[in-house]
C-alpha positions as MATLAB code, in Angstrom:
seq = 'MANNHHHHHQALNISSPPYGGGGGGGDSGFDDDGRQKRTGTVWTASAHIITAVIGSGVLSLAWATAQLGWVAGPVVMLLFSFVTYYTSTLLAACYRSGDSVNGKRNYTYMDAVRNNLGGFKVKLCGLVQYVNLFGVAIGYTIASSISMMAIKRSNCFHKSGGKNPCHMNSNPYMISFGIIEIFLSQIPDFDQLWWLSIVAAVMSFTYSIIGLVLGIIQVADNGKFKGSLTGVSIGTVTESQKIWRSFQALGDMAFAYSFSIILIEIQDTIKAPPSEAKTMKKATLLSVAVTSVFYILCGCMGYAAFGDFAPGNLLTGFGFYNPYWLLDIANVAIVVHLVGAYQVFCQPLFAFIEKFASNRFPDSQFINEDINIPIPGFRPFKLNLFRLVWRTIFVMITTLISMLLPFFNDIVGLLGALGFWPLTVYFPVEMYIAQKKIPKWSTRWISLQILSIACLIITIAAAAGSVAGVIQDSKSIKPFKTSY';
ca = [
      -0.237    2.013    1.940;
      -1.895    3.858    4.555;
      -5.603    5.300    4.078;
      -7.651    4.374    1.511;
     -11.100    6.469    2.135;
     -13.918    4.059    0.784;
     -16.920    5.786    0.871;
     -18.594    4.472   -1.974;
     -21.118    2.252   -0.479;
     -23.484    4.874    0.444;
     -26.744    4.959   -1.731;
     -27.368    8.229   -3.561;
     -30.583    9.776   -1.876;
     -30.551   13.621   -1.466;
     -32.469   13.456    1.509;
     -29.515   12.035    3.619;
     -26.811   13.180    1.750;
     -23.628   10.950    1.759;
     -20.104   11.884    2.826;
     -17.987   14.320    1.454;
     -17.338   17.414    3.551;
     -19.360   20.127    4.784;
     -21.995   21.861    2.627;
     -20.201   25.000    1.453;
     -21.309   27.394   -1.309;
     -24.428   29.642   -1.046;
     -26.225   27.768   -3.782;
     -27.753   24.274   -2.580;
     -25.128   22.827   -0.623;
     -24.652   19.898   -3.407;
     -22.850   18.804   -6.127;
     -24.044   18.090   -9.358;
     -24.433   14.522   -8.693;
     -26.665   15.268   -5.504;
     -23.989   14.464   -3.082;
     -22.868   17.099   -0.482;
     -20.518   19.756   -1.827;
     -17.134   18.670   -1.964;
     -14.712   20.833   -0.178;
     -11.213   19.595   -0.983;
      -8.196   21.640   -2.182;
      -4.891   21.027   -3.859;
      -3.665   20.971   -0.142;
      -6.094   18.406    1.068;
      -5.676   16.179   -1.600;
      -1.853   16.335   -1.648;
      -1.961   15.603    2.043;
      -4.145   12.387    1.582;
      -1.823   11.351   -1.158;
       1.186   11.993    0.715;
      -0.092   10.243    3.921;
      -1.398    7.211    1.855;
       1.882    6.899    0.006;
       4.497    7.202    2.796;
       4.223    3.849    4.489;
       5.976    0.775    4.912;
       7.586    0.933    1.554;
       9.925    3.132    2.741;
      11.671    0.556    5.034;
      13.237   -1.245    2.102;
      14.602    1.391    0.310;
      17.886    1.567    1.650;
      18.160   -1.970    0.673;
      17.041   -1.126   -2.775;
      19.503    1.438   -3.395;
      22.349   -0.848   -2.026;
      21.543   -3.520   -4.710;
      21.759   -0.721   -7.393;
      24.293    1.392   -6.329;
      25.039    5.140   -6.165;
      24.194    5.559   -9.855;
      21.397    3.589  -10.699;
      19.389    3.833   -7.279;
      18.530    7.626   -7.306;
      17.924    7.408  -10.936;
      15.431    4.673  -11.069;
      13.536    6.252   -7.986;
      13.408    9.411  -10.225;
      12.120    7.531  -12.911;
       9.569    5.773  -10.738;
       8.286    9.300   -9.566;
       7.994   10.428  -13.008;
       6.233    7.402  -14.563;
       3.879    7.507  -11.400;
       3.108   11.482  -11.887;
       2.703   10.874  -15.767;
       0.179    8.005  -15.397;
      -1.651    9.752  -12.283;
      -2.696   12.722  -14.409;
      -3.720   10.246  -17.129;
      -5.980    8.557  -14.433;
      -7.047   12.141  -13.052;
      -8.442   12.858  -16.597;
     -10.504    9.834  -16.186;
     -12.598   10.759  -13.083;
     -15.428   11.976  -15.111;
     -16.496    9.813  -18.064;
     -16.657   11.300  -21.565;
     -16.484   15.068  -20.802;
     -13.872   16.275  -18.180;
     -16.019   18.797  -17.035;
     -19.369   17.552  -16.871;
     -19.365   13.866  -17.503;
     -20.285   11.363  -15.062;
     -18.411   11.184  -11.961;
     -16.418    7.836  -11.101;
     -16.343    7.545   -7.256;
     -13.535    4.345   -7.380;
     -10.824    3.136   -9.534;
     -13.105    0.380  -10.539;
     -16.038    2.593  -11.416;
     -13.533    4.299  -13.892;
     -12.359    1.190  -15.347;
     -16.110   -0.019  -15.753;
     -17.344    3.400  -17.240;
     -14.162    3.849  -19.696;
     -13.363    0.292  -20.662;
     -16.296   -1.928  -19.542;
     -16.936   -5.726  -19.249;
     -13.907   -8.316  -19.159;
     -11.349   -5.484  -18.143;
     -13.576   -4.640  -15.126;
     -13.141   -8.129  -13.936;
      -9.395   -8.273  -14.749;
      -8.991   -5.140  -12.758;
     -10.993   -6.472   -9.762;
      -8.645   -9.425   -9.732;
      -5.360   -7.532   -9.796;
      -6.660   -5.285   -7.193;
      -8.081   -7.926   -4.828;
      -4.952  -10.388   -5.134;
      -2.969   -7.192   -4.505;
      -4.875   -6.362   -1.404;
      -4.483  -10.050   -0.193;
      -0.963   -9.793   -0.644;
      -0.684   -6.380    1.109;
      -2.260   -8.407    4.317;
       0.469  -10.789    3.998;
       3.109   -8.131    3.688;
       1.891   -6.147    6.625;
       1.579   -9.211    9.010;
       5.342   -9.901    8.187;
       6.623   -6.536    8.605;
       4.705   -5.993   12.019;
       6.038   -9.328   13.445;
       9.392   -8.329   12.423;
       9.005   -4.868   14.331;
       7.598   -6.478   17.178;
      10.563   -8.888   17.353;
      12.827   -5.893   16.730;
      11.603   -4.403   20.139;
      12.200   -7.448   21.961;
      15.529   -7.917   20.553;
      16.871   -4.381   20.943;
      15.772   -4.604   24.721;
      17.363   -8.098   25.079;
      20.515   -6.707   23.494;
      20.454   -3.715   25.761;
      20.330   -6.045   28.841;
      23.182   -8.245   27.974;
      25.385   -5.464   26.469;
      25.382   -7.121   23.170;
      26.640  -10.337   24.448;
      23.397  -12.402   23.976;
      22.606  -13.015   20.446;
      18.814  -13.214   21.422;
      17.374  -15.796   18.763;
      13.654  -15.697   18.473;
      11.100  -17.180   16.567;
       8.648  -15.157   14.490;
       5.646  -17.308   14.758;
       4.279  -15.925   18.175;
       4.447  -12.467   16.753;
       2.539  -13.360   13.622;
      -0.291  -15.134   15.717;
      -0.609  -12.395   17.799;
      -0.830   -9.895   15.092;
      -3.548  -12.279   13.651;
      -5.431  -12.481   16.648;
      -5.639   -8.834   17.113;
      -6.845   -8.576   13.359;
      -9.449  -11.283   13.866;
     -11.101   -8.944   16.825;
     -10.774   -5.783   14.724;
     -12.105   -7.131   11.340;
     -15.504   -7.788   13.192;
     -15.903   -4.166   13.499;
     -18.380   -3.036   10.967;
     -17.643    0.157    8.992;
     -14.336    0.139    9.870;
     -13.486    2.249    6.743;
     -15.474    5.337    8.324;
     -13.367    5.717   11.101;
     -11.559    8.814    9.701;
      -9.506    9.339   13.021;
      -7.743    6.077   11.824;
      -6.416    7.617    8.905;
      -4.621   10.293   11.011;
      -3.073    7.982   13.514;
      -1.879    5.787   10.417;
      -0.430    9.084    8.849;
       0.997   10.186   12.096;
       2.803    6.844   12.692;
       4.100    6.510    9.215;
       5.681    9.802    9.421;
       7.078    8.949   12.807;
       9.053    5.938   11.824;
      10.095    7.255    8.345;
      11.580   10.278    9.985;
      13.308    8.309   12.606;
      14.659    6.015   10.009;
      16.015    9.128    7.813;
      17.682   10.700   11.177;
      19.241    7.628   12.441;
      20.839    7.324    9.142;
      22.134   10.817    8.898;
      23.397   10.187   12.448;
      25.086    7.039   11.719;
      26.709    8.687    8.401;
      28.122   11.493   10.598;
      29.491    8.789   12.876;
      31.160    6.817   10.106;
      32.598    9.968    9.028;
      32.346    9.015    5.338;
      29.437    7.930    2.756;
      29.455    4.103    2.489;
      28.392    2.149   -0.602;
      29.671    2.047   -4.139;
      28.683    3.209   -7.781;
      27.451   -0.138   -8.799;
      25.974   -1.400   -5.440;
      26.267   -4.741   -3.904;
      29.751   -6.104   -5.461;
      30.105   -9.565   -7.200;
      31.869  -11.731   -4.678;
      29.604  -10.598   -1.825;
      26.864  -12.141   -3.999;
      26.943  -14.096   -7.145;
      26.661  -12.904  -10.764;
      22.799  -14.437  -11.029;
      21.837  -13.037   -7.506;
      23.159   -9.622   -8.409;
      21.028   -9.482  -11.455;
      17.791  -11.196   -9.537;
      18.218   -8.562   -6.769;
      18.574   -5.683   -8.995;
      15.248   -6.689  -10.362;
      13.711   -7.120   -7.008;
      14.857   -3.853   -6.115;
      12.773   -2.136   -8.912;
       9.659   -4.212   -7.232;
      10.647   -2.675   -3.615;
      10.693    0.662   -5.160;
       7.560    0.276   -7.158;
       5.784   -0.633   -4.214;
       6.920    2.390   -2.412;
       5.130    4.727   -4.733;
       1.735    2.726   -5.358;
      -1.282    4.831   -4.858;
      -3.146    5.000   -8.297;
      -5.557    2.627   -6.487;
      -6.826    5.405   -4.360;
      -6.484    8.395   -6.645;
      -9.900    8.512   -7.835;
     -11.373    8.341   -4.354;
      -9.061   11.127   -3.410;
     -10.127   13.061   -6.608;
     -13.676   12.645   -5.224;
     -13.345   14.624   -2.327;
     -12.031   17.706   -4.563;
     -14.280   20.826   -5.126;
     -15.069   22.509   -8.529;
     -14.548   24.587  -10.342;
     -11.504   24.522  -11.537;
     -12.079   20.911  -12.809;
     -11.355   18.137  -10.560;
      -8.742   16.950  -13.043;
      -6.978   20.251  -12.922;
      -6.616   20.593   -9.186;
      -5.784   16.845   -9.072;
      -2.820   17.154  -11.390;
      -1.484   20.022   -9.336;
      -1.965   17.749   -6.205;
      -0.181   14.915   -7.602;
       2.943   16.863   -8.607;
       3.103   18.442   -5.401;
       2.973   15.083   -3.454;
       5.082   12.968   -5.904;
       7.791   15.666   -5.773;
       7.643   15.636   -1.769;
       7.558   11.764   -1.533;
      10.291   11.505   -4.140;
      12.843   13.703   -2.144;
      11.925   12.210    1.140;
      12.312    8.424   -0.455;
      15.561    9.460   -2.008;
      16.747   10.955    1.282;
      15.456    7.802    2.937;
      17.172    5.416    0.539;
      20.234    7.163    0.304;
      21.009    8.037    3.831;
      20.405    4.400    4.639;
      22.547    3.164    1.918;
      25.345    5.856    2.890;
      25.047    4.654    6.647;
      25.419    0.931    5.977;
      26.862    0.326    2.327;
      26.438   -2.840    0.760;
      25.163   -4.272    4.159;
      21.868   -2.059    4.258;
      19.591   -4.103    5.965;
      16.272   -5.427    4.329;
      14.222   -3.500    6.460;
      15.797   -0.535    7.745;
      14.734   -0.306   11.136;
      14.681   -4.001   12.228;
      17.680   -5.118   10.506;
      20.187   -4.137   13.245;
      22.131   -1.603   11.534;
      21.326    0.357   14.521;
      21.501   -0.380   18.212;
      21.396    2.792   19.920;
      19.657    4.974   20.840;
      17.481    1.773   21.413;
      14.596    3.771   22.718;
      14.396    5.602   19.672;
      14.202    2.535   17.562;
      11.734    1.096   19.906;
       9.317    4.071   19.397;
      10.007    3.593   15.470;
       8.991    0.047   15.645;
       5.952    0.615   17.900;
       4.642    3.153   15.181;
       5.122    0.665   12.528;
       2.906   -2.015   14.617;
       0.260    0.728   15.314;
       0.201    1.751   11.806;
      -0.028   -1.791   10.100;
      -2.451   -2.855   12.381;
      -4.811   -0.343   11.151;
      -3.732   -0.418    7.465;
      -4.401   -3.934    7.404;
      -7.954   -3.456    8.057;
      -8.009   -0.403    5.540;
      -6.764   -2.592    3.011;
      -8.933   -5.749    3.714;
     -12.312   -3.692    3.942;
     -12.785   -3.719    0.069;
     -11.850   -7.293   -0.179;
     -14.344   -8.189    2.675;
     -17.143   -6.258    1.203;
     -16.527   -7.849   -2.154;
     -16.829  -11.259   -0.959;
     -19.701  -10.501    1.368;
     -21.743   -8.930   -1.447;
     -20.825  -11.819   -3.688;
     -21.993  -14.386   -0.875;
     -25.443  -12.511   -0.278;
     -26.115  -12.090   -3.924;
     -25.255  -15.762   -4.442;
     -27.579  -17.089   -1.449;
     -30.066  -14.623   -0.799;
     -32.206  -16.931    1.153;
     -29.399  -17.996    3.728;
     -29.854  -16.905    7.331;
     -26.210  -18.065    7.960;
     -25.001  -15.072    5.405;
     -27.472  -12.586    5.582;
     -29.018  -12.235    8.923;
     -27.802   -9.878   11.747;
     -28.013  -10.771   15.217;
     -28.233   -7.934   17.586;
     -26.251   -8.305   20.773;
     -26.861   -5.748   23.401;
     -23.907   -3.914   24.656;
     -24.619   -1.888   27.913;
     -24.251    1.718   27.277;
     -23.772    1.440   23.412;
     -25.741    0.531   20.251;
     -26.232   -3.185   20.124;
     -23.294   -5.032   18.032;
     -24.541   -6.499   14.934;
     -22.945   -9.906   14.565;
     -22.990  -11.784   11.306;
     -22.131  -15.309   11.580;
     -20.901  -15.505    7.833;
     -18.751  -12.410    8.564;
     -17.528  -13.808   12.062;
     -16.550  -17.267   10.214;
     -15.214  -15.953    6.935;
     -13.000  -12.982    8.053;
     -11.617  -15.274   10.840;
     -10.753  -17.939    8.118;
      -9.134  -15.215    5.816;
      -6.875  -13.813    8.523;
      -5.765  -17.357    9.579;
      -4.710  -17.879    5.945;
      -2.820  -14.433    5.497;
      -1.191  -15.322    8.965;
      -0.387  -18.911    8.054;
       1.120  -17.788    4.419;
       3.108  -15.032    6.430;
       4.515  -17.616    8.826;
       5.456  -20.053    5.872;
       7.389  -17.319    3.772;
       8.359  -14.510    6.271;
      10.523  -12.634    3.621;
       9.645   -8.882    3.991;
      11.750   -7.848    0.889;
      10.527  -10.278   -1.345;
       7.045  -10.082   -0.831;
       7.280   -6.096   -1.007;
       8.908   -6.382   -4.164;
       6.763   -9.052   -5.588;
       3.428   -6.966   -4.605;
       5.044   -3.965   -6.069;
       5.618   -5.571   -9.250;
       2.058   -7.177   -9.337;
       0.538   -3.871   -8.830;
       2.676   -1.644  -10.549;
       2.311   -2.361  -14.396;
      -1.704   -3.113  -14.241;
      -2.882   -0.622  -11.841;
      -0.310    2.326  -12.103;
       0.327    2.135  -16.021;
      -2.015   -0.220  -18.150;
      -5.440    0.644  -17.069;
      -4.674    4.469  -16.566;
      -3.040    4.561  -20.268;
      -6.112    2.325  -21.532;
      -8.635    4.511  -20.116;
      -7.170    7.566  -21.266;
      -6.763    6.441  -24.821;
     -10.599    5.431  -24.416;
     -11.701    8.597  -22.909;
      -9.416   11.024  -25.254;
     -10.648    8.707  -28.175;
      -6.851    8.728  -29.165;
      -6.693    7.196  -32.659;
      -4.809    3.872  -33.221;
      -1.110    4.298  -34.409;
      -1.285    8.036  -34.002;
       2.368    9.192  -32.488;
       0.426    9.898  -29.346;
      -1.312    6.373  -28.925;
       2.032    4.775  -30.161;
       4.087    6.672  -27.479;
       1.727    5.650  -24.809;
       1.843    2.244  -25.641;
       5.906    2.195  -25.690;
       5.320    3.649  -22.097;
       3.084    0.690  -21.221;
       5.364   -2.134  -22.691;
       8.282   -0.778  -20.931;
       6.741   -0.655  -17.613;
       5.557   -4.125  -18.414;
       8.955   -5.477  -19.122;
      10.034   -3.591  -15.460;
       7.277   -5.529  -13.701;
       8.088   -8.954  -15.006;
      11.616   -8.431  -14.444;
      10.768   -7.267  -10.651;
       8.246  -10.175  -10.145;
      11.033  -12.662  -11.266;
      13.349  -11.200   -9.150;
      11.127  -11.420   -6.258;
      10.063  -14.903   -6.858;
      13.781  -15.843   -7.359;
      14.295  -14.074   -3.946;
      11.690  -16.125   -2.150;
      12.951  -19.482   -3.414;
      16.555  -18.491   -2.541;
      15.685  -17.593    1.052;
      13.216  -20.672    1.330;
      16.265  -22.789    0.821;
      17.800  -21.277    4.069;
      15.026  -21.279    6.278;
      13.003  -24.019    7.947;
       9.437  -22.890    8.471;
       8.204  -22.587   12.200;
      12.058  -22.695   13.517;
      13.754  -20.079   15.184;
      14.689  -17.260   12.545;
      17.424  -14.684   13.233;
];
């Protein structure tokens, strides 16, 4: 999703207070942990969540709704929003360890896991998180190349009056996206460019709203709502395909809602009193409600517009031909959003590997030495050879995998599945139980475990559906050949 504000790498020294909003309040200008007074409110926190959540996940919602139909589609989306809200309130209670008002603060999701669960589970959480971020890099590469192609295709269609099928190959677009990311990944402290978050947010709203509006126009044009109560009918797809695709649709929906990973970091911007957890609960309720209404509208309008043939990616699946300039604007917005979001998502992964390397080889000049390159008129650019080599290799790997498996829906479904249970359900539930010292086998404990197991089953089903999708799609495509 869009904007993960990582600001946990600042040291805590009172003399130069770290990031965290302007100094407010008459007393000292600092909070109880010596950081600058936090100034966030319900409104700023909600804005952060909404901008972080509404992103490329919205593009596959019409397809997901089509797999499930008019009854199950909206119901499942509501269920996801309810679960996301509920587990987010559990997570919000874990912002402070021990005592929710005066306990020690956790600045990131990982800190919360470390201080509430400790040891092995922290490693597990890190693994899930970094695998997920790696996957997101691949998903974003695929999505933006599809959008670049869609711009090219819509203009080619327009020129030939729809006569030319305009076949294209996605690889040059993925490679150019990769090249852009290689350059951008060399910028140090990319995550402090706050304007990037604003740009990303504006872009994601732009394309989401265009998708919604085009859906409404198309429905009005058809004069009726397409689609059926049970979704894509058997006959269009085989029975087993229907099952796998319904499962995969769950993953797509889960992906659209995933923001637990940045919840603690957003909570870390909120001012107290009242306790941060209280404010965060309100903000979560507000933002999940807004997002759900928006998602259900997008999913349902897209389905109503195209019925069972709703495209996997709403803005590039060529349900829409006109107005082609509006479609182009939407796709440009997607590319701009994803170019930035790729970096925002990769930053924590980059930081983790680089810290690991410098701890492992403290004497290596290759890893630890910064070479100052003078840039006239600017501060000298710090070039680090290890960063140059490793980040470039990383981008090349994500680009290569994207070229081998260019299936937007399947990858999104898989990511949604892999991230949903561990990060949105399992860790929040476990931390909450530890934090509130809920006794084993008590009613509360049992009901939390039931919730967790139910979500685990959904996750396994969604992951299986997505893998089945990848396998099926791989049969019909030859890598490095023309697609579409």
